[in-house]
Short mmCIF file of C-alpha atoms in Angstrom, two decimals:
data_model
loop_
_atom_site.label_atom_id
_atom_site.label_comp_id
_atom_site.label_asym_id
_atom_site.label_seq_id
_atom_site.Cartn_x
_atom_site.Cartn_y
_atom_site.Cartn_z
CA MET A 109 33.75 29.90 13.33
CA LYS A 110 31.30 30.65 10.25
CA ARG A 111 31.34 27.66 8.62
CA PRO A 112 29.04 25.45 10.75
CA ALA A 113 26.55 28.06 9.66
CA TYR A 114 26.93 27.47 6.58
CA ILE A 115 26.36 23.83 7.05
CA LEU A 116 23.78 24.41 9.17
CA THR A 117 21.64 26.59 6.25
CA ALA A 118 22.67 23.73 3.98
CA LEU A 119 21.15 21.44 5.49
CA LEU A 120 17.73 22.62 5.72
CA VAL A 121 17.78 23.98 2.51
CA LEU A 122 16.05 20.92 0.73
CA SER A 123 14.98 19.87 -1.64
CA ALA A 124 11.15 19.11 -1.93
CA ALA A 125 8.63 16.96 -4.59
CA VAL A 126 5.24 16.19 -3.97
CA ALA A 127 3.37 13.72 -6.40
CA VAL A 128 1.39 11.41 -6.61
CA ALA A 129 1.51 8.54 -9.21
CA GLN A 130 0.61 5.41 -9.24
CA ASP A 131 -0.69 3.23 -11.70
CA ASP A 132 -4.44 1.90 -11.97
CA PRO A 133 -5.39 -1.24 -11.97
CA MET A 134 -8.87 -0.62 -12.61
CA LYS A 135 -8.74 0.77 -15.70
CA GLY A 136 -11.31 3.12 -15.32
CA PRO A 137 -12.00 7.31 -14.77
CA TRP A 138 -11.29 7.22 -11.70
CA GLN A 139 -9.08 8.29 -8.98
CA GLY A 140 -6.26 6.23 -7.38
CA PRO A 141 -5.91 3.02 -6.17
CA GLU A 142 -7.20 3.12 -2.09
CA ALA A 143 -4.63 4.72 0.09
CA THR A 144 -3.73 2.54 3.55
CA ASP A 145 -0.89 4.03 5.03
CA ILE A 146 -1.44 7.84 4.19
CA HIS A 147 -1.85 10.09 7.02
CA ARG A 148 -3.92 13.25 6.65
CA GLY A 149 -3.43 15.11 9.83
CA LYS A 150 -4.00 18.80 10.53
CA ALA A 151 -1.26 21.05 12.59
CA ALA A 152 -2.23 22.79 15.42
CA GLY A 153 -0.96 23.84 19.06
CA PRO A 154 3.05 24.95 18.80
CA GLN A 155 4.52 22.60 15.51
CA ASN A 156 2.20 25.58 13.47
CA VAL A 157 5.55 27.72 13.72
CA PRO A 158 7.86 25.04 11.87
CA VAL A 159 5.39 23.85 10.44
CA ALA A 160 4.85 27.36 8.40
CA LEU A 161 8.63 27.48 7.32
CA VAL A 162 8.73 24.70 5.71
CA ARG A 163 5.66 25.78 3.84
CA PHE A 164 7.32 28.70 3.28
CA PHE A 165 11.41 26.92 2.03
CA ARG A 166 8.89 24.88 -0.07
CA LYS A 167 6.85 27.91 -2.02
CA TYR A 168 9.79 29.63 -2.08
CA LEU A 169 13.19 28.08 -1.75
CA SER A 170 13.13 24.88 -3.50
CA PRO A 171 11.98 25.53 -6.55
CA VAL A 172 15.19 27.45 -7.02
CA ASP A 173 17.51 25.33 -4.96
CA GLY A 174 18.37 23.39 -7.76
CA SER A 175 18.61 20.22 -6.17
CA GLU A 176 15.82 17.67 -5.69
CA CYS A 177 14.99 15.09 -2.98
CA PRO A 178 15.65 11.59 -3.87
CA MET A 179 12.96 10.33 -1.07
CA TYR A 180 9.37 10.01 -1.53
CA PRO A 181 7.54 12.34 0.25
CA SER A 182 10.05 14.32 0.11
CA CYS A 183 12.34 15.69 3.40
CA SER A 184 9.99 18.91 3.52
CA GLN A 185 6.40 17.10 3.35
CA TYR A 186 8.37 14.49 5.50
CA THR A 187 8.94 17.11 8.24
CA MET A 188 5.58 18.47 7.89
CA THR A 189 3.65 15.20 8.23
CA CYS A 190 5.76 14.33 11.30
CA PHE A 191 4.78 18.05 13.21
CA GLU A 192 1.17 17.30 12.18
CA LYS A 193 1.22 13.62 13.75
CA HIS A 194 3.72 13.63 16.66
CA GLY A 195 4.39 17.21 18.33
CA LEU A 196 7.47 19.38 18.33
CA PHE A 197 9.79 16.99 20.34
CA MET A 198 9.54 13.54 18.46
CA ALA A 199 8.96 15.76 15.41
CA TRP A 200 12.08 17.16 15.82
CA MET A 201 13.96 13.97 15.96
CA MET A 202 12.61 12.45 13.30
CA THR A 203 13.68 15.03 10.52
CA TRP A 204 17.54 15.09 11.72
CA ASP A 205 16.74 11.19 11.15
CA ARG A 206 15.36 11.63 7.74
CA LEU A 207 18.01 13.96 7.40
CA TYR A 208 21.30 11.56 7.98
CA ARG A 209 19.54 8.38 5.99
CA CYS A 210 17.66 11.55 3.52
CA GLY A 211 20.06 10.21 0.20
CA ARG A 212 22.60 7.40 1.58
CA ASP A 213 22.05 3.37 2.53
CA GLU A 214 17.91 4.12 2.79
CA LEU A 215 18.28 4.69 -1.12
CA GLU A 216 19.32 0.71 -1.05
CA LEU A 217 17.11 -0.64 1.61
CA SER A 218 14.01 1.18 1.35
CA PRO A 219 11.42 0.04 -1.78
CA ARG A 220 11.00 2.46 -5.13
CA VAL A 221 8.05 4.07 -6.67
CA MET A 222 7.49 6.40 -9.59
CA VAL A 223 7.11 9.52 -9.35
CA HIS A 224 6.24 12.29 -12.11
CA GLY A 225 8.01 9.44 -14.34
CA LYS A 226 11.63 9.81 -11.88
CA GLU A 227 12.18 6.92 -9.42
CA LYS A 228 12.64 7.66 -5.96
CA CYS A 229 12.63 5.92 -2.18
CA TYR A 230 9.99 5.17 -0.73
CA ASP A 231 10.28 6.67 3.11
CA PRO A 232 7.06 7.75 4.79
CA VAL A 233 6.63 8.33 8.07
CA ALA A 234 4.85 5.05 9.35
CA ASN A 235 7.85 3.05 8.16
CA ASN A 236 9.67 5.46 10.66
CA ASP A 237 7.49 5.10 13.66
CA PHE A 238 5.50 2.05 13.19
CA TRP A 239 7.97 0.78 16.21
CA TRP A 240 6.18 3.00 18.86
CA LYS A 241 3.20 4.35 17.20
CA HIS A 242 1.58 1.87 15.74
CA GLY A 243 3.02 -1.55 17.80
CA LYS A 244 5.53 -4.21 16.63
CA MET B 65 -38.49 39.33 -55.52
CA GLU B 66 -38.91 37.07 -57.70
CA ASN B 67 -35.71 35.13 -56.01
CA SER B 68 -37.22 35.26 -52.66
CA LYS B 69 -40.23 33.16 -53.91
CA TYR B 70 -38.14 30.91 -55.71
CA TRP B 71 -36.18 30.40 -52.67
CA LYS B 72 -39.37 29.71 -50.26
CA VAL B 73 -40.57 27.27 -52.78
CA LEU B 74 -37.74 25.31 -52.71
CA VAL B 75 -37.27 25.27 -49.52
CA THR B 76 -40.70 24.34 -48.67
CA ALA B 77 -40.62 20.78 -51.07
CA LEU B 78 -37.22 19.96 -49.50
CA GLY B 79 -38.88 20.37 -46.93
CA LEU B 80 -41.74 17.66 -48.04
CA LEU B 81 -39.20 15.55 -49.41
CA LEU B 82 -37.64 15.30 -46.08
CA SER B 83 -41.13 14.53 -44.34
CA VAL B 84 -42.06 11.85 -46.43
CA LEU B 85 -38.12 10.16 -47.09
CA ALA B 86 -37.37 10.15 -43.37
CA PRO B 87 -39.79 7.45 -41.82
CA PRO B 88 -38.56 4.77 -44.45
CA LEU B 89 -34.83 5.75 -43.49
CA VAL B 90 -35.03 5.81 -39.56
CA HIS B 91 -36.80 2.42 -40.20
CA ALA B 92 -34.03 1.02 -42.04
CA GLN B 93 -31.62 1.32 -39.35
CA THR B 94 -30.32 -2.32 -37.73
CA THR B 95 -31.53 -3.41 -34.94
CA ILE B 96 -30.09 -4.88 -32.10
CA VAL B 97 -31.13 -7.53 -29.88
CA ILE B 98 -29.11 -8.49 -27.25
CA LYS B 99 -28.97 -11.66 -25.80
CA ALA B 100 -27.91 -12.73 -22.34
CA ASP B 101 -24.90 -15.32 -23.07
CA ASP B 102 -23.47 -12.15 -25.24
CA GLN B 103 -24.15 -9.83 -22.60
CA PHE B 104 -22.93 -11.64 -20.53
CA GLN B 105 -19.70 -12.81 -22.63
CA PHE B 106 -19.15 -9.05 -23.12
CA ALA B 107 -19.10 -8.28 -19.54
CA GLU B 108 -15.93 -11.41 -18.96
CA THR B 109 -14.06 -10.30 -21.93
CA TYR B 110 -13.44 -6.96 -20.51
CA PHE B 111 -13.11 -9.03 -16.84
CA ALA B 112 -10.48 -11.00 -19.04
CA LYS B 113 -8.64 -8.05 -20.54
CA GLY B 114 -8.75 -6.94 -16.84
CA GLU B 115 -10.45 -3.81 -17.75
CA TYR B 116 -12.21 -3.67 -14.87
CA TYR B 117 -14.26 -0.81 -14.35
CA ARG B 118 -15.41 -0.96 -17.92
CA ALA B 119 -16.68 -4.98 -16.60
CA ILE B 120 -18.04 -3.94 -13.56
CA GLY B 121 -20.19 -1.66 -15.96
CA GLU B 122 -21.80 -4.67 -17.92
CA TYR B 123 -22.13 -6.77 -15.50
CA GLU B 124 -24.70 -4.43 -14.59
CA ARG B 125 -26.11 -3.72 -17.02
CA PHE B 126 -26.46 -7.79 -17.70
CA MET B 127 -27.87 -7.88 -14.09
CA HIS B 128 -30.57 -4.69 -15.55
CA PHE B 129 -31.51 -6.27 -18.44
CA PHE B 130 -31.56 -10.46 -17.30
CA PRO B 131 -32.19 -10.37 -13.44
CA GLN B 132 -33.83 -13.83 -13.78
CA ASP B 133 -31.08 -15.40 -15.70
CA PRO B 134 -28.70 -17.91 -13.22
CA ARG B 135 -25.63 -16.22 -13.75
CA VAL B 136 -26.58 -13.03 -11.97
CA ALA B 137 -25.11 -13.98 -8.73
CA MET B 138 -22.06 -15.25 -10.74
CA ALA B 139 -22.42 -11.46 -12.15
CA ARG B 140 -22.53 -10.21 -8.45
CA TYR B 141 -19.23 -11.86 -7.60
CA LYS B 142 -17.61 -10.89 -10.56
CA ILE B 143 -18.23 -7.34 -10.16
CA GLY B 144 -17.12 -7.91 -6.88
CA LEU B 145 -13.51 -9.52 -7.97
CA SER B 146 -12.87 -6.62 -10.24
CA TYR B 147 -13.09 -4.64 -7.08
CA LEU B 148 -10.79 -6.62 -5.76
CA LYS B 149 -8.53 -6.54 -8.83
CA GLY B 150 -8.91 -3.61 -9.41
CA ALA B 151 -7.71 -2.30 -6.33
CA ARG B 152 -10.52 -0.65 -4.71
CA PHE B 153 -10.72 -2.83 -1.49
CA THR B 154 -13.36 -1.29 0.12
CA GLN B 155 -15.79 -1.87 -2.03
CA ALA B 156 -14.95 -5.08 -2.81
CA VAL B 157 -15.68 -6.19 0.76
CA GLN B 158 -19.26 -4.43 0.24
CA SER B 159 -19.69 -6.59 -2.38
CA PHE B 160 -19.13 -9.96 -1.03
CA HIS B 161 -20.17 -8.97 2.14
CA ALA B 162 -23.75 -8.34 -0.25
CA MET B 163 -23.55 -11.70 -1.51
CA ILE B 164 -22.55 -13.40 1.74
CA GLU B 165 -26.09 -12.09 3.25
CA GLU B 166 -28.28 -12.17 -0.26
CA CYS B 167 -27.31 -14.74 -2.45
CA GLU B 168 -28.47 -18.11 -2.22
CA ASP B 169 -25.27 -20.16 -4.46
CA ALA B 170 -23.51 -21.91 -1.16
CA GLY B 171 -20.49 -22.08 -4.04
CA LEU B 172 -20.25 -18.41 -4.38
CA VAL B 173 -20.84 -17.54 -0.80
CA MET B 174 -18.56 -19.77 0.19
CA LYS B 175 -15.83 -18.55 -2.23
CA SER B 176 -17.41 -14.77 -1.02
CA TYR B 177 -16.13 -14.96 2.71
CA PHE B 178 -12.48 -16.27 1.43
CA LYS B 179 -12.83 -13.27 -1.68
CA MET B 180 -13.51 -10.33 0.87
CA SER B 181 -11.41 -11.81 3.75
CA GLU B 182 -8.59 -11.19 1.19
CA SER B 183 -10.17 -8.00 0.61
CA TYR B 184 -9.37 -6.53 3.89
CA VAL B 185 -6.23 -7.86 4.48
CA LYS B 186 -5.23 -5.84 1.27
CA LEU B 187 -6.94 -3.12 3.79
CA LYS B 188 -4.49 -4.19 6.45
CA GLN B 189 -7.33 -5.08 8.58
CA PHE B 190 -6.52 -8.04 9.60
CA SER B 191 -9.02 -8.68 12.64
CA ASN B 192 -11.94 -8.21 10.35
CA ALA B 193 -9.89 -10.92 7.19
CA LEU B 194 -9.73 -12.96 10.15
CA SER B 195 -13.34 -12.87 11.51
CA ALA B 196 -14.61 -13.57 7.81
CA LEU B 197 -12.95 -16.91 7.50
CA ASP B 198 -14.04 -17.50 11.15
CA GLY B 199 -17.78 -17.21 10.16
CA LEU B 200 -16.84 -19.05 7.38
CA ILE B 201 -14.98 -22.05 9.63
CA LYS B 202 -18.36 -21.84 11.34
CA LYS B 203 -21.08 -22.30 8.52
CA SER B 204 -19.81 -24.82 6.36
CA SER B 205 -19.87 -28.40 7.25
CA ASP B 206 -17.41 -28.89 4.37
CA LEU B 207 -13.71 -30.41 5.62
CA ASP B 208 -12.20 -29.04 2.47
CA VAL B 209 -13.77 -25.65 2.75
CA LYS B 210 -12.81 -25.34 7.05
CA ASP B 211 -9.19 -26.42 6.03
CA LYS B 212 -8.82 -24.05 3.45
CA ALA B 213 -9.96 -21.55 6.01
CA TYR B 214 -7.53 -21.87 8.43
CA TYR B 215 -4.97 -22.41 6.14
CA LYS B 216 -5.61 -18.97 4.85
CA ARG B 217 -5.79 -17.43 8.82
CA GLY B 218 -3.11 -19.17 9.28
CA TRP B 219 -0.59 -17.29 6.98
CA ILE B 220 -2.92 -13.90 7.92
CA TYR B 221 -1.52 -14.35 11.76
CA LEU B 222 2.08 -14.64 9.79
CA GLU B 223 0.92 -11.44 8.49
CA MET B 224 0.07 -10.04 12.13
CA ASP B 225 3.81 -11.69 12.81
CA GLN B 226 1.57 -14.05 15.36
CA TRP B 227 3.66 -17.37 14.48
CA GLU B 228 1.79 -19.27 17.62
CA LYS B 229 -1.31 -18.44 17.09
CA ALA B 230 -0.15 -19.32 12.87
CA ARG B 231 0.67 -22.73 14.08
CA ALA B 232 -2.54 -22.98 16.08
CA SER B 233 -4.25 -22.63 12.77
CA PHE B 234 -2.30 -24.89 10.60
CA ASP B 235 -2.26 -27.37 13.00
CA SER B 236 -6.62 -26.86 13.28
CA ILE B 237 -6.32 -28.85 9.62
CA SER B 238 -7.91 -32.26 9.71
CA PRO B 239 -5.14 -34.82 9.37
CA LYS B 240 -6.70 -35.33 5.82
CA ASN B 241 -5.18 -32.63 3.81
CA ARG B 242 -2.20 -31.91 5.89
CA ASP B 243 0.33 -33.55 2.89
CA THR B 244 -1.65 -31.44 0.59
CA TYR B 245 -1.02 -28.31 2.21
CA ARG B 246 2.98 -29.44 3.23
CA LEU B 247 2.17 -28.57 6.55
CA LYS B 248 5.41 -30.45 7.75
CA GLN B 249 7.38 -28.38 5.63
CA LEU B 250 5.75 -25.38 5.79
CA SER B 251 6.41 -26.35 9.88
CA ASP B 252 10.42 -27.11 9.16
CA ASP B 253 10.53 -23.62 7.51
CA MET B 254 9.01 -21.48 10.14
CA ASN B 255 11.45 -23.23 12.13
CA LYS B 256 14.05 -21.46 10.38
CA LYS B 257 13.07 -17.76 12.04
CA GLU B 258 14.61 -19.01 15.14
CA SER B 259 17.98 -18.14 13.44
CA LEU B 260 17.25 -15.12 11.91
CA GLU B 261 19.96 -12.39 12.59
CA THR B 262 18.46 -9.59 14.42
CA LYS B 263 19.60 -6.18 15.71
CA ASN B 264 18.49 -5.54 19.20
CA PRO B 265 17.51 -1.46 19.19
CA ALA B 266 18.38 -1.02 22.88
CA THR B 267 22.08 -1.61 21.99
CA ALA B 268 22.10 0.28 18.99
CA GLY B 269 20.31 3.64 20.72
CA TRP B 270 23.29 3.36 23.69
CA LEU B 271 26.01 3.01 21.44
CA ALA B 272 24.99 5.88 19.60
CA VAL B 273 26.13 8.12 22.61
CA VAL B 274 28.97 8.03 19.95
CA PRO B 275 27.42 9.71 17.09
CA GLY B 276 27.06 7.45 14.17
CA ALA B 277 28.33 3.98 15.96
CA GLY B 278 24.66 3.13 16.35
CA HIS B 279 24.23 3.20 13.11
CA VAL B 280 27.03 1.06 11.83
CA TYR B 281 25.58 -1.53 14.68
CA CYS B 282 22.87 -1.39 12.06
CA GLU B 283 25.47 -1.66 8.92
CA ARG B 284 24.34 1.66 8.15
CA TYR B 285 28.03 2.74 7.79
CA ARG B 286 27.65 6.24 5.12
CA ASP B 287 24.68 7.22 7.82
CA ALA B 288 26.70 6.47 10.52
CA PHE B 289 29.62 8.41 8.68
CA ILE B 290 27.63 11.75 8.28
CA ALA B 291 25.84 11.59 11.85
CA PHE B 292 29.96 11.38 12.84
CA LEU B 293 30.88 14.54 10.55
CA LEU B 294 28.38 16.56 11.64
CA ASN B 295 27.54 15.95 15.22
CA GLY B 296 31.69 16.63 15.80
CA ALA B 297 31.43 19.63 13.24
CA MET B 298 28.37 20.67 15.60
CA ILE B 299 30.23 20.13 18.73
CA TYR B 300 33.21 21.81 17.94
CA ALA B 301 31.72 24.90 16.10
CA ALA B 302 29.71 25.48 19.58
CA TYR B 303 32.73 24.87 21.81
CA GLU B 304 34.53 27.42 19.48
CA ALA B 305 31.68 30.09 19.70
CA PHE B 306 31.57 29.97 24.26
CA ASP B 307 35.36 29.69 23.59
CA HIS B 308 35.08 33.08 21.92
CA ASP B 309 33.11 34.27 24.69
CA ASN B 310 29.91 34.30 21.48
CA GLU B 311 26.76 32.86 23.26
CA GLY B 312 24.45 33.58 21.08
CA LEU B 313 26.29 31.95 17.86
CA GLY B 314 26.72 28.88 21.04
CA GLY B 315 23.17 28.54 21.99
CA LEU B 316 21.72 28.45 18.12
CA ILE B 317 24.34 25.83 17.26
CA ALA B 318 24.01 24.05 20.76
CA PHE B 319 20.03 24.64 20.09
CA PHE B 320 20.21 22.36 16.35
CA GLU B 321 23.36 20.00 18.19
CA ILE B 322 20.49 18.43 20.19
CA GLY B 323 18.45 17.88 17.36
CA LEU B 324 20.87 16.42 15.79
CA TYR B 325 22.25 14.65 18.81
CA SER B 326 19.02 13.14 19.46
CA GLY B 327 18.53 12.65 16.06
CA ASN B 328 21.08 10.22 16.03
CA ILE B 329 20.08 8.40 18.86
CA TYR B 330 16.86 8.11 17.39
CA SER B 331 17.77 7.12 14.01
CA ALA B 332 20.03 4.39 15.49
CA VAL B 333 17.10 2.89 17.21
CA ASN B 334 14.95 2.94 13.91
CA SER B 335 17.86 1.60 11.86
CA ALA B 336 17.25 -1.45 14.13
CA HIS B 337 13.55 -1.62 13.89
CA LYS B 338 13.66 -1.47 9.96
CA TYR B 339 16.26 -4.28 10.21
CA ASN B 340 14.77 -6.25 12.39
CA ARG B 341 11.16 -5.93 10.43
CA LYS B 342 13.34 -6.12 7.27
CA GLN B 343 14.40 -9.61 7.67
CA LYS B 344 11.22 -10.41 8.75
CA ARG B 345 9.56 -9.68 5.51
CA ASP B 346 12.28 -11.00 4.16
CA PHE B 347 11.50 -14.45 5.60
CA PHE B 348 7.68 -13.89 5.43
CA GLN B 349 8.05 -14.01 1.46
CA TYR B 350 11.19 -17.06 1.67
CA LEU B 351 7.93 -19.09 3.37
CA LYS B 352 5.31 -18.11 0.74
CA ASP B 353 8.03 -18.95 -2.21
CA HIS B 354 8.78 -22.10 -0.69
CA SER B 355 6.22 -22.94 1.50
CA MET B 356 2.32 -21.50 -0.13
CA VAL B 357 0.31 -24.06 -1.48
CA GLU B 358 -2.16 -21.79 -3.54
CA ALA B 359 -5.64 -23.68 -2.37
CA SER B 360 -8.49 -23.74 -4.14
CA VAL B 361 -12.52 -25.51 -3.81
CA MET B 362 -13.80 -25.66 -7.34
CA ARG B 363 -16.87 -26.55 -7.15
CA LEU B 364 -17.57 -29.55 -9.58
CA HIS B 365 -21.18 -30.95 -10.71
CA GLU B 366 -21.04 -34.01 -8.60
CA GLY B 367 -20.03 -31.87 -5.16
CA GLN B 368 -16.61 -30.34 -4.33
CA ALA B 369 -13.21 -31.13 -5.27
CA LEU B 370 -9.80 -29.24 -3.71
CA ALA B 371 -7.19 -28.38 -6.06
CA LEU B 372 -4.27 -27.41 -4.79
CA SER B 373 -1.26 -25.91 -6.99
CA TYR B 374 2.26 -24.79 -5.80
CA ARG B 375 4.67 -22.36 -6.82
CA ILE B 376 8.44 -23.06 -7.46
CA THR B 377 10.60 -20.41 -7.50
CA PHE B 378 13.22 -20.44 -9.60
#
């Protein structure tokens, strides 16, 4: 009886790793190259609650859970971006979509990026909402 | 007492000695005179080494100290190129735009149009990239330049996944340059797009009514397995909870299962779209590797000539 609850908890305990690491072709004391697909949104409305929960997870649970998300952005970061960008309903679905894909077939299908010296699978929100958000 | 007098005399004597010796020492320093050639060459060295940040500084120094030099326009163009190669595309656009507005060298203005368009493509601002090339086509009377612009425009349309417009742009190239741009081969390669295997997102979505089936359709077998397993487990757990009159737990599990189930459908449709996009991108890359001709109009002393290179991939 309690097993589903354990599975659920295990699903929610996601690792997080946020980093930006890119080689700068300019070779100057500037910041990294211009990002063209990074969304910078602000949470507003009911999505504040899940975002706060994910923030709590990232701050207190992720550092001690022992695992690290193989994706970039990490699942927790991805979830926050979804809530900020698409609101409660779509973000809820997109979060589960990401959890299905995390660490499985996506690793072989998406490009790799180096983040803090570690190879990660690049899977931003923009790669998963392009067909309804920005048109094909 | 006598000791402090002695020190005062010694310090005064040293001060005098230094004041006498200092001017000749200063004059003994080497004076370096930098000529325009040296300064420009120095900037070029940085540019050639890929040190674009430093190259920009040196080109600007050249322009500041030698404003009358005939290479000032070239230095400005090289600053734009440095921004482009250094992946500072917004600054590159501004730089090339200023060149187009202010430069009197027609050759550099023409090159700036192409590079501005390239910078816009890097920024994914395709309509601006097209506008830049349209502006060049309107402005230039040189057939080779126009053809190159039509060719580049066609490739931008291909990147935008607008194949008919791409064809129309390639068709605008004059008969004189059709062979040099290998348009026949390009057209044949473009026709291969029809045989690309794609997945129907609607089919994937409907199949996902059975959790995991949509993923199988999109050839994501591990995702399919986990979708089937998780949904099966959650549905079973919810059933058991309700069956044992534990509505609270049942409701909670059902709430998460709704997310899991709808996420499974979204994931299947998403996978189909991503599959199709990957197929298109791979095909576009194949086209670029096999059919793209790198064209550059080089200014010669006598006039202009079309220089072409063809990339061969092994």
